[in-house]
Tab-separated table of C-alpha atoms and ligand atoms in Angstrom:
chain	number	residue	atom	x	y	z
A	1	UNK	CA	109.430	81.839	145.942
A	2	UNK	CA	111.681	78.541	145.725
A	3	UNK	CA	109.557	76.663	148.421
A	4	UNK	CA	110.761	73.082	147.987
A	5	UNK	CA	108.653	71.060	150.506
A	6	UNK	CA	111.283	68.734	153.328
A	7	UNK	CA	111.734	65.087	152.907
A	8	UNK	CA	111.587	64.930	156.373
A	9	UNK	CA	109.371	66.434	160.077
A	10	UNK	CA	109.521	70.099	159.980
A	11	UNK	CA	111.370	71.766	162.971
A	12	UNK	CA	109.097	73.968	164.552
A	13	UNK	CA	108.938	76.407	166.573
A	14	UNK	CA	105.912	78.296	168.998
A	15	UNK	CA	106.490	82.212	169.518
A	16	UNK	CA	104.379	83.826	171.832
A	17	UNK	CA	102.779	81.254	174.283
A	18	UNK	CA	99.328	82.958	175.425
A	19	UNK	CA	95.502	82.377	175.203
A	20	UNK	CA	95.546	81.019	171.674
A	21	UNK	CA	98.493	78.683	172.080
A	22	UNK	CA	95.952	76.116	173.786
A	23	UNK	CA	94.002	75.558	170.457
A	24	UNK	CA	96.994	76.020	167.828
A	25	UNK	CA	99.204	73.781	169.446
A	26	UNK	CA	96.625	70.617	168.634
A	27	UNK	CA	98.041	70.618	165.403
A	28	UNK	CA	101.158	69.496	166.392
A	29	UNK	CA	99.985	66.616	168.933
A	30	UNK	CA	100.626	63.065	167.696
A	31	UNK	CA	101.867	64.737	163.992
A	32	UNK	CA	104.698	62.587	162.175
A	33	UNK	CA	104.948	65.728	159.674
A	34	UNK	CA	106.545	67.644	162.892
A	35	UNK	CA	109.204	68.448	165.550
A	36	UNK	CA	108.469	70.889	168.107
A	37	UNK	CA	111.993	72.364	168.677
A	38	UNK	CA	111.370	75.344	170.336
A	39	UNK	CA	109.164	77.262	172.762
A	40	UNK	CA	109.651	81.433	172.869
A	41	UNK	CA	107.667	83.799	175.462
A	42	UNK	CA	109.346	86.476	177.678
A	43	UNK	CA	107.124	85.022	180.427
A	44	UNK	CA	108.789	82.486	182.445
A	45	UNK	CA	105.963	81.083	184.033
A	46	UNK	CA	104.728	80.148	180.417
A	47	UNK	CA	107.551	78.575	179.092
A	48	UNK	CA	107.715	76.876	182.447
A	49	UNK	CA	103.902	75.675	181.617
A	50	UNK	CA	103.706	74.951	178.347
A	51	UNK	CA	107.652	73.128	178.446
A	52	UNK	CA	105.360	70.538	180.116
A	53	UNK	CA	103.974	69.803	176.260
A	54	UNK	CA	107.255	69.399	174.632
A	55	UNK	CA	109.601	67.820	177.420
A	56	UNK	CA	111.952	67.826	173.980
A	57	UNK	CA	111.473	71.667	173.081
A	58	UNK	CA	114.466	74.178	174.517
A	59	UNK	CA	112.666	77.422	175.699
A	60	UNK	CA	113.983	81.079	175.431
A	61	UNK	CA	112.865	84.566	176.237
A	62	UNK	CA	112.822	86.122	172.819
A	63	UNK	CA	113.579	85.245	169.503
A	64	UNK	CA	116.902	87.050	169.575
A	65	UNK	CA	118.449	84.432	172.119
A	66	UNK	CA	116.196	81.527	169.947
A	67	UNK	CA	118.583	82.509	167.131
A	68	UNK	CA	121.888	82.450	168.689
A	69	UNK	CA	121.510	79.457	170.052
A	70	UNK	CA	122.026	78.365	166.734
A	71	UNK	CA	118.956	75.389	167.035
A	72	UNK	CA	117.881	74.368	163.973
A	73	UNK	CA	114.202	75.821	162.832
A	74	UNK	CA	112.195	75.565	159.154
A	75	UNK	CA	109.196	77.346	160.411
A	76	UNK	CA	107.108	79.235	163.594
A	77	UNK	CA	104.126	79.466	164.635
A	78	UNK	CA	103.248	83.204	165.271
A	79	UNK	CA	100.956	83.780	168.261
A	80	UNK	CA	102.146	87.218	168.769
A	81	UNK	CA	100.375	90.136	170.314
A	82	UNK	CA	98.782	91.985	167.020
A	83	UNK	CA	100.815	95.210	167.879
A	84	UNK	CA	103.582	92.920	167.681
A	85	UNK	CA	103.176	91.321	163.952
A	86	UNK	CA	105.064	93.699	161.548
A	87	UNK	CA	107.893	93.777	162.606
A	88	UNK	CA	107.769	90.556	164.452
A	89	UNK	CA	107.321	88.848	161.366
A	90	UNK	CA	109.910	90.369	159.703
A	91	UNK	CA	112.398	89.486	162.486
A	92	UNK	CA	111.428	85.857	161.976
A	93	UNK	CA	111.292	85.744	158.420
A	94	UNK	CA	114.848	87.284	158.636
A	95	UNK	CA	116.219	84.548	160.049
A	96	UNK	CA	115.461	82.335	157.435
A	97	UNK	CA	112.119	80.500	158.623
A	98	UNK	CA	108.866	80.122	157.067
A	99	UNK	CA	106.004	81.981	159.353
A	100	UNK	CA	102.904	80.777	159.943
A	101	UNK	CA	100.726	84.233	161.429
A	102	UNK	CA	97.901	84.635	163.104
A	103	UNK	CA	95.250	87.126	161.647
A	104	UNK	CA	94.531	90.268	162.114
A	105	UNK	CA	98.064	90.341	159.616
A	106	UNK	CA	98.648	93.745	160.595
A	107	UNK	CA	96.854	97.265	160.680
A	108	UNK	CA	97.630	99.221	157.242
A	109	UNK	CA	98.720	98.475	153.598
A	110	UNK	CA	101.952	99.606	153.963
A	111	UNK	CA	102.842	97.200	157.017
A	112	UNK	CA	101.283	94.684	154.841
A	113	UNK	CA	103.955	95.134	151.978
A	114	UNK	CA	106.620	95.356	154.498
A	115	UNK	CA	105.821	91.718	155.460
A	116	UNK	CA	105.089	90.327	151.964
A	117	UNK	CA	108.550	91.833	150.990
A	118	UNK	CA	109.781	90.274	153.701
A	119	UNK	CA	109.304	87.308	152.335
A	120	UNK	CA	109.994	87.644	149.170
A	121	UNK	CA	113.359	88.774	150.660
A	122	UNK	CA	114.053	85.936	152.072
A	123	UNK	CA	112.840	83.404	150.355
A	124	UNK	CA	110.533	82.311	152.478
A	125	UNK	CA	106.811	81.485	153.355
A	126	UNK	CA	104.479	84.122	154.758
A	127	UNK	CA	100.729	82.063	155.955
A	128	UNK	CA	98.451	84.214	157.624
A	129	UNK	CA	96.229	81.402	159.327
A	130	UNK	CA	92.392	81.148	158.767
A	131	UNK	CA	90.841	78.895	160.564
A	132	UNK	CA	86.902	79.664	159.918
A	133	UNK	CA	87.976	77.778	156.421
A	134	UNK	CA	88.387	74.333	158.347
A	135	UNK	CA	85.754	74.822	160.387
A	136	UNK	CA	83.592	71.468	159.182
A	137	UNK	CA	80.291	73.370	159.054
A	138	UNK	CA	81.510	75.648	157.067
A	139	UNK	CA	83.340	73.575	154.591
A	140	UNK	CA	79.765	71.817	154.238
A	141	UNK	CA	77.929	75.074	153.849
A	142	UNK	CA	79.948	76.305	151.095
A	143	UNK	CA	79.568	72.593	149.303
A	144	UNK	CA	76.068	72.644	149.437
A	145	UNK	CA	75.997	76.035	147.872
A	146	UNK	CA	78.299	74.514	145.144
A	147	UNK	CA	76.302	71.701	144.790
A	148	UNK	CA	73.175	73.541	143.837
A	149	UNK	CA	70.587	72.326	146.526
A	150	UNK	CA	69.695	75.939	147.506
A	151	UNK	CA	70.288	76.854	143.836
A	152	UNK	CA	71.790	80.127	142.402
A	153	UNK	CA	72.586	82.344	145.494
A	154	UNK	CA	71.024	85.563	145.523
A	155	UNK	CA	71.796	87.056	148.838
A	156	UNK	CA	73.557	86.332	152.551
A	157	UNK	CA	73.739	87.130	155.936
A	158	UNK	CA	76.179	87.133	158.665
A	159	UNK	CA	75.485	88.066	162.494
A	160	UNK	CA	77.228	88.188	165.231
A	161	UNK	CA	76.222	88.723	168.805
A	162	UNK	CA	79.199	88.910	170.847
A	163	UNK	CA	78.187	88.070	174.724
A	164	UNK	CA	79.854	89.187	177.680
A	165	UNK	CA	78.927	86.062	179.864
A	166	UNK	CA	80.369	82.488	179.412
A	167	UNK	CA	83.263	80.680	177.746
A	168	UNK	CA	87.040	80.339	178.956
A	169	UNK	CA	89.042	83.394	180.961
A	170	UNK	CA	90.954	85.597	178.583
A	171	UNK	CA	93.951	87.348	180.773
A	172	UNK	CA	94.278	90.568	181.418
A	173	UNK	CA	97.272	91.107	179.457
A	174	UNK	CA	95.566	89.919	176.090
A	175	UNK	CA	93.190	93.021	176.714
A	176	UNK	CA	95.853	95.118	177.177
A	177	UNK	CA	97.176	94.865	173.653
A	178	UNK	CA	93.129	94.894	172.287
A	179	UNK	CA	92.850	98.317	173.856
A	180	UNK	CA	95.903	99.623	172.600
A	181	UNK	CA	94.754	98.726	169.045
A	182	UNK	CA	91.522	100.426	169.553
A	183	UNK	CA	93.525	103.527	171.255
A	184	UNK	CA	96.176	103.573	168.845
A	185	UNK	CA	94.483	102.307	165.553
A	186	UNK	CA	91.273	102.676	165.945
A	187	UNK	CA	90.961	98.978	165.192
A	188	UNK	CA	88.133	97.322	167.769
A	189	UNK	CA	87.452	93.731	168.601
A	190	UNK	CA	84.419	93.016	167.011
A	191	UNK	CA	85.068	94.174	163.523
A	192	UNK	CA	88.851	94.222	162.854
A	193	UNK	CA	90.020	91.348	165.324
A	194	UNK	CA	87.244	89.150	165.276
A	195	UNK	CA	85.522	90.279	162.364
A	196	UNK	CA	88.631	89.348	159.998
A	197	UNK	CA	87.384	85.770	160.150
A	198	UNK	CA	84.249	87.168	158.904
A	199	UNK	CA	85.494	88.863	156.093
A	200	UNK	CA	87.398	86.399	155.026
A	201	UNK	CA	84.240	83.762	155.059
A	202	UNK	CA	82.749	86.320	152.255
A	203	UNK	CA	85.877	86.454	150.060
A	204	UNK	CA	86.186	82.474	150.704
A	205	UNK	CA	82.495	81.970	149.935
A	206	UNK	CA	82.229	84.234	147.157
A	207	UNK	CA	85.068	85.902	145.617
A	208	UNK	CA	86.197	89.455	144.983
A	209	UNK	CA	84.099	92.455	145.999
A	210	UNK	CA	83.695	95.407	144.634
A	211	UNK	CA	81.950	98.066	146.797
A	212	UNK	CA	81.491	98.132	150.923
A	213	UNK	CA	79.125	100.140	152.563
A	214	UNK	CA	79.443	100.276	156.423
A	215	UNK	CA	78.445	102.197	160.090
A	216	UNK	CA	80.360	101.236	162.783
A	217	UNK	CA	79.517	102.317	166.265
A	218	UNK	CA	80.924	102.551	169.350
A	219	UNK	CA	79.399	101.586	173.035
A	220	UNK	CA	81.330	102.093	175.751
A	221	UNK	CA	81.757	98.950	178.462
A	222	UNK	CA	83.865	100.405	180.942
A	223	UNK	CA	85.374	104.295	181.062
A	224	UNK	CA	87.613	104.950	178.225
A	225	UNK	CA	87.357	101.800	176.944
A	226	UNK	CA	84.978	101.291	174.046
A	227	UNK	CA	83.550	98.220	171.789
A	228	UNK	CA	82.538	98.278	167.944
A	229	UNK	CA	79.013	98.165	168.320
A	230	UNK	CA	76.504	98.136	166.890
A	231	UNK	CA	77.655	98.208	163.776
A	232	UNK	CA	76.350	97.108	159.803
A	233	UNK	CA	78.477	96.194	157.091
A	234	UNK	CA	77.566	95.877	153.774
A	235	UNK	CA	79.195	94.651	150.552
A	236	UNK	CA	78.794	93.519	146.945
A	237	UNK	CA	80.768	91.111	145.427
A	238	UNK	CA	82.018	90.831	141.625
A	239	UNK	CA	79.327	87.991	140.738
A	240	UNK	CA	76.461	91.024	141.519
A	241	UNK	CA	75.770	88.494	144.954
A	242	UNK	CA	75.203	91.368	148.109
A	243	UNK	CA	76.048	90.356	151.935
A	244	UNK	CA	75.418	91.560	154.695
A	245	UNK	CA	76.799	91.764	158.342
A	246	UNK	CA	75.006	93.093	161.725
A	247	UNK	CA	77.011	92.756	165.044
A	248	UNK	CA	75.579	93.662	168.565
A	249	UNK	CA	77.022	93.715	171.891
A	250	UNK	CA	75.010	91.645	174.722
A	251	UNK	CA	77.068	92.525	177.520
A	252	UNK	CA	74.531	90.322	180.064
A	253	UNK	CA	73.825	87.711	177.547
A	254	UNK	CA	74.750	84.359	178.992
A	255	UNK	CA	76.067	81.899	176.163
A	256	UNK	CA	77.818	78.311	176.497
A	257	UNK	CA	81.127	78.191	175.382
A	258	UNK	CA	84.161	76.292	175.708
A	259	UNK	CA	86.308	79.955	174.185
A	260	UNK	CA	84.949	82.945	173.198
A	261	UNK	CA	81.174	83.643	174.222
A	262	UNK	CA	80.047	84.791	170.609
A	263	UNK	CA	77.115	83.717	169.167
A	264	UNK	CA	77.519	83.873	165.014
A	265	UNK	CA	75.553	82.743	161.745
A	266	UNK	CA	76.337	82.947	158.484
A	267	UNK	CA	72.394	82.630	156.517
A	268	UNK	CA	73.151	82.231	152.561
A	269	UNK	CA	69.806	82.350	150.329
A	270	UNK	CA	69.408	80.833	147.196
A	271	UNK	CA	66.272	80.599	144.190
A	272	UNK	CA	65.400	77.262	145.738
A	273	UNK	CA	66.534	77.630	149.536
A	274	UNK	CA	68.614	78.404	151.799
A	275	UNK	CA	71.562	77.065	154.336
A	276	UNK	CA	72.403	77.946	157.302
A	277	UNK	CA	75.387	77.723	159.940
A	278	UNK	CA	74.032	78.156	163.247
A	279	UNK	CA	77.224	78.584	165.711
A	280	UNK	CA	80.953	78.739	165.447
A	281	UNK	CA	82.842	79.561	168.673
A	282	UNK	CA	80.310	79.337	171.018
A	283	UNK	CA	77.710	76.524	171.591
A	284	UNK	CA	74.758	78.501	171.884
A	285	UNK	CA	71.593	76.869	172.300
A	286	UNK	CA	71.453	72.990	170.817
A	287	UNK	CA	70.760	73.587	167.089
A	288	UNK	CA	72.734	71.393	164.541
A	289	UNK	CA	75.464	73.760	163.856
A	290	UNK	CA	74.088	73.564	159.656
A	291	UNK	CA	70.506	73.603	158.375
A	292	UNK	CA	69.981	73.470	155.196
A	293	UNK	CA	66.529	74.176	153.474
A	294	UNK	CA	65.172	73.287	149.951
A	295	UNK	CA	61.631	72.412	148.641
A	296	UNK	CA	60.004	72.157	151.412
A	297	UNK	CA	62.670	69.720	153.251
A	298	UNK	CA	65.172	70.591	155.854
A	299	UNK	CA	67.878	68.736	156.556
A	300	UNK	CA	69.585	69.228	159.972
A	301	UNK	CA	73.617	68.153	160.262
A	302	UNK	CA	74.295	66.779	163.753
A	303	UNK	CA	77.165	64.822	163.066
A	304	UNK	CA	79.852	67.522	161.654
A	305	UNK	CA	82.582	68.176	164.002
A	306	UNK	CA	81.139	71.584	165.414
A	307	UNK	CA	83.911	71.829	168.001
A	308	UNK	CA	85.808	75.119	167.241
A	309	UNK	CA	89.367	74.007	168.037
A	310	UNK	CA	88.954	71.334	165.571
A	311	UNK	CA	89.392	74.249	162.979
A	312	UNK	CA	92.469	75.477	164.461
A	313	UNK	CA	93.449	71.327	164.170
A	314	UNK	CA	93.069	71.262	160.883
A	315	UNK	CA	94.455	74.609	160.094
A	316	UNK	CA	97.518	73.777	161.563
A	317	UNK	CA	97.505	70.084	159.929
A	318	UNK	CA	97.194	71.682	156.475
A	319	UNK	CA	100.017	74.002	156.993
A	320	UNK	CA	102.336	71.501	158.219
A	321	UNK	CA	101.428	68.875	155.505
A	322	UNK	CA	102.183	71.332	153.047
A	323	UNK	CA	105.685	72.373	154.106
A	324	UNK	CA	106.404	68.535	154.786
A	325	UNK	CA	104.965	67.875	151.579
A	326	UNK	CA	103.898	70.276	148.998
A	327	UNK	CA	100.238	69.093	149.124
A	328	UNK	CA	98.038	72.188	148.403
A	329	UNK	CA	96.881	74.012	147.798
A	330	UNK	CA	98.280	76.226	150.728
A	331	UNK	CA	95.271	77.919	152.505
A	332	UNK	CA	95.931	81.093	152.895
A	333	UNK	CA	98.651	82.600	151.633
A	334	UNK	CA	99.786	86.416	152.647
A	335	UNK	CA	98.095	88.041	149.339
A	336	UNK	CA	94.473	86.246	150.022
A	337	UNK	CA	95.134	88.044	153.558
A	338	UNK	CA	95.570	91.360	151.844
A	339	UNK	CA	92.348	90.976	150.319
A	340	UNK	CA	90.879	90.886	154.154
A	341	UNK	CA	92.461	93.185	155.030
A	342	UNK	CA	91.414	95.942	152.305
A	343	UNK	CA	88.135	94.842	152.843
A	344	UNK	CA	88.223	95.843	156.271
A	345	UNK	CA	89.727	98.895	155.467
A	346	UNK	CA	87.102	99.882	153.193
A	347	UNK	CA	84.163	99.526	155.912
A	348	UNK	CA	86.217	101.817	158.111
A	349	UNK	CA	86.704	104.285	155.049
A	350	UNK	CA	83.143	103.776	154.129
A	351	UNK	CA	81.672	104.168	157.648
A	352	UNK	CA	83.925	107.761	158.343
A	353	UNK	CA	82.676	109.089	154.979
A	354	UNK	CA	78.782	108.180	156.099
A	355	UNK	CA	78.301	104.669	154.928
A	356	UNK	CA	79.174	105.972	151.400
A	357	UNK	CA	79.942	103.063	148.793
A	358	UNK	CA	84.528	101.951	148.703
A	359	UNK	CA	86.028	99.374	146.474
A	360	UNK	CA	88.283	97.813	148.766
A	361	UNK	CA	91.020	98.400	145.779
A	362	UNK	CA	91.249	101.766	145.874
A	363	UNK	CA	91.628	101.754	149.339
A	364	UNK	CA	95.579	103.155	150.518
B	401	NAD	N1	92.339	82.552	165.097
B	401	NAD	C1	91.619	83.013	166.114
B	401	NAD	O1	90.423	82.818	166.157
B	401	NAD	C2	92.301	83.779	167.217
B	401	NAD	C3	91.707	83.843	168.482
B	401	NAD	C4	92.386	84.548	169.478
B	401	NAD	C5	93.586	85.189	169.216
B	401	NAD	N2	94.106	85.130	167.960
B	401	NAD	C6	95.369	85.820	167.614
B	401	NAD	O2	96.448	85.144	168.229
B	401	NAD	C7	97.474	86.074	168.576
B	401	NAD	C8	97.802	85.925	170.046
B	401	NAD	O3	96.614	86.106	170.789
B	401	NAD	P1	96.457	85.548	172.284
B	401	NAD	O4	95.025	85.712	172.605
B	401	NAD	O5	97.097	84.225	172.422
B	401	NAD	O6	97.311	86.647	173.080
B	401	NAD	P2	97.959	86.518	174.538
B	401	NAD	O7	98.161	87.907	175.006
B	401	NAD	O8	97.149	85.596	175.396
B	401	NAD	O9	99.370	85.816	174.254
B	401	NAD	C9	100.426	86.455	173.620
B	401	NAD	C10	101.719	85.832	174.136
B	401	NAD	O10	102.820	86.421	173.435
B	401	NAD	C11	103.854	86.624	174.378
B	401	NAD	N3	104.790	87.628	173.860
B	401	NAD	C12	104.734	88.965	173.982
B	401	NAD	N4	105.784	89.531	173.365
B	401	NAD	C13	106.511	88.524	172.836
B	401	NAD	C14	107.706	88.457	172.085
B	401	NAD	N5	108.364	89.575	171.714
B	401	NAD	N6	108.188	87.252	171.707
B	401	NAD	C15	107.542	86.109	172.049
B	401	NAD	N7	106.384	86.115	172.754
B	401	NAD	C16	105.878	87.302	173.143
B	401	NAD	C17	103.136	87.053	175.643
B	401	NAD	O11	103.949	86.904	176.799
B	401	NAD	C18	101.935	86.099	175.614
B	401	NAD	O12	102.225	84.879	176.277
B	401	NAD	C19	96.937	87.446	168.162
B	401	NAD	O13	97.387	87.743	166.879
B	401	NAD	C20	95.436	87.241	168.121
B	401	NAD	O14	94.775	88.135	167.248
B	401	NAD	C21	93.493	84.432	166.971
């Protein structure tokens, strides 16, 4: 890759205009290192709404008719149905413009290649977006487990509780495309969708892993339709350090939220102590959102910005700063997403052979 960063805004585009657009799109508020050029959705009633954001931005249907209009674009943001990604990454890509993707990347290794060679193609940038990593809790948690307080770490836990009451209305339409990934791909919500953020905490946290041990379960919420639940994931990484992952459906559990209604924790135990992050999308009860415990002390944080779209902020800030000016280093790049990716694919290879033991590399 020749990436050489622009001396001046980066022209942007948005593709795909749904659910998620209303927390990537803070990014781009108020940001000198950005033009919004261009709005794409096939609904009109979207563009028509979210044209209201960019009174500067032209709008179009499809990317097709975005590209022979000849308008100038460096890069897009990607908020495209996952069904959609592969080869609507590679359509972008194509026409010469960095991408900037929203996870689940896609559903198999193969696709995967197909968009890295994309790239690599054309010469271009492939980002698939993580937001948990500028989620300020987070960033603290894994300080103060760099920093020693809770000394050497010896063992974590995530959970997540995902709640079927509370938090903003998802349309129809995004459901649509969920169940056709659990029809088609056997890819649910909770662990592949969801869950990638999860993964990619433990690879962010603490590097490479070697062996995944998993049961995945399925309850169903309405005929035909089923959820990933319960289901336990297990995992070693390279440093000998073990996690491990429990998530539940509450369909009746009632939890604040100004998005998604899950309630999640990531627990990380050291010799000397132990930290804790207490929420992420959802607001849960009033805990600070980290606790950290050593020696007998606990220190509560209660004045980190907790507010999930601040992630998505940042995420987006990062990204743009880096194409306008090559300051990095670029979180995350299409590789680190490959990682996630095998990991999840070793859970599901893990939990269909039993809950046997799968390095995610050997995974196909
Ligand atoms: N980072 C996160 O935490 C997070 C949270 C939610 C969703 N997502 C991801 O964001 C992406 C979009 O999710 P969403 O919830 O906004 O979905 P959504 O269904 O609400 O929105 C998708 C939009 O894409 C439009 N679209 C469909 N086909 C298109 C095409 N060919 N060209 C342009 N636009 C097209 C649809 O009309 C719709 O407006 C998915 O990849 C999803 O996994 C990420």
């Amino acid at each position: 890759m020749t990436f050489t960063p622009y001396d001046r805004p980066v022209r942007a585009a948005f593709i795909g205009l749904g659910r998620i657009y209303d927390l990537n799109m803070r990014a781009y508020v108020e940001n000198p290192d950005v033009e919004v050029v261009a709005l794409v959705d096939p609904s009109e009633e979207r563009r028509a709404e979210r044209a209201r954001d960019w009174p500067d931005a032209q709008t179009f249907a499809s990317v097709a008719e975005l590209a022979a209009s000849g308008l100038a674009v460096d890069a897009v943001e990607a908020l495209l149905p996952i069904p959609l990604h592969v080869d609507g990454v590679i359509e972008l890509l194509g026409h010469g413009w960095h991408v900037n993707l929203q996870k689940p990347m896609c559903n198999t290794l193969p696709d995967a290649q197909r968009m890295l060679d994309a790239a690599a193609a054309n010469d271009r940038v492939l980002r698939v977006m993580e937001n948990y990593l500028f989620y300020e809790p987070l960033q603290k948690l894994k300080a103060t487990i760099e920093d020693g307080t809770i000394g050497d770490v010896v063992g974590y836990h995530l959970k997540m509780v995902a709640s079927g009451r509370g938090g903003w209305d998802v349309p129809m339409s995004s459901y649509e495309w969920q169940f056709k990934q659990m029809r088609d791909h056997a890819r649910g919500i909770l662990v592949f969708d969801d869950g990638w953020h999860k993964l990619a905490t433990a690879l962010w946290l603490f590097g490479p892993i070697t062996e995944v041990r998993a049961w995945i379960g399925a309850t169903e919420v309405v005929p035909g339709v089923s959820m990933d639940a319960p289901t336990m994931i297990a995992w070693e990484h390279e440093s000998g350090v073990r996690g491990v992952w429990d998530i539940t459906l509450a369909t009746d559990l009632y939890l604040r939220s100004d998005y998604y209604t899950n309630d999640e924790r990531w627990e990380i135990t050291g010799r000397r102590g132990y930290a804790r992050v207490n929420r992420c999308t959802g607001r849960g009860i009033q805990q600070p959102s980290l606790e950290v415990y050593a020696d007998g002390e606990l220190t509560s944080y209660h004045d980190l910005d907790d507010d999930w779209a601040s992630s998505f902020r940042d995420s987006g800030r990062h990204w743009l700063r880096w194409l306008h000016t090559g300051e990095g280093p670029r979180w995350w790049s299409g590789e680190e997403a490959v990682d996630v990716l095998r990991f999840a694919l070793a859970a599901y290879a893990s939990s269909a052979a039993g809950g046997v033991g799968v390095h995610p590399g050997k995974v196909e």
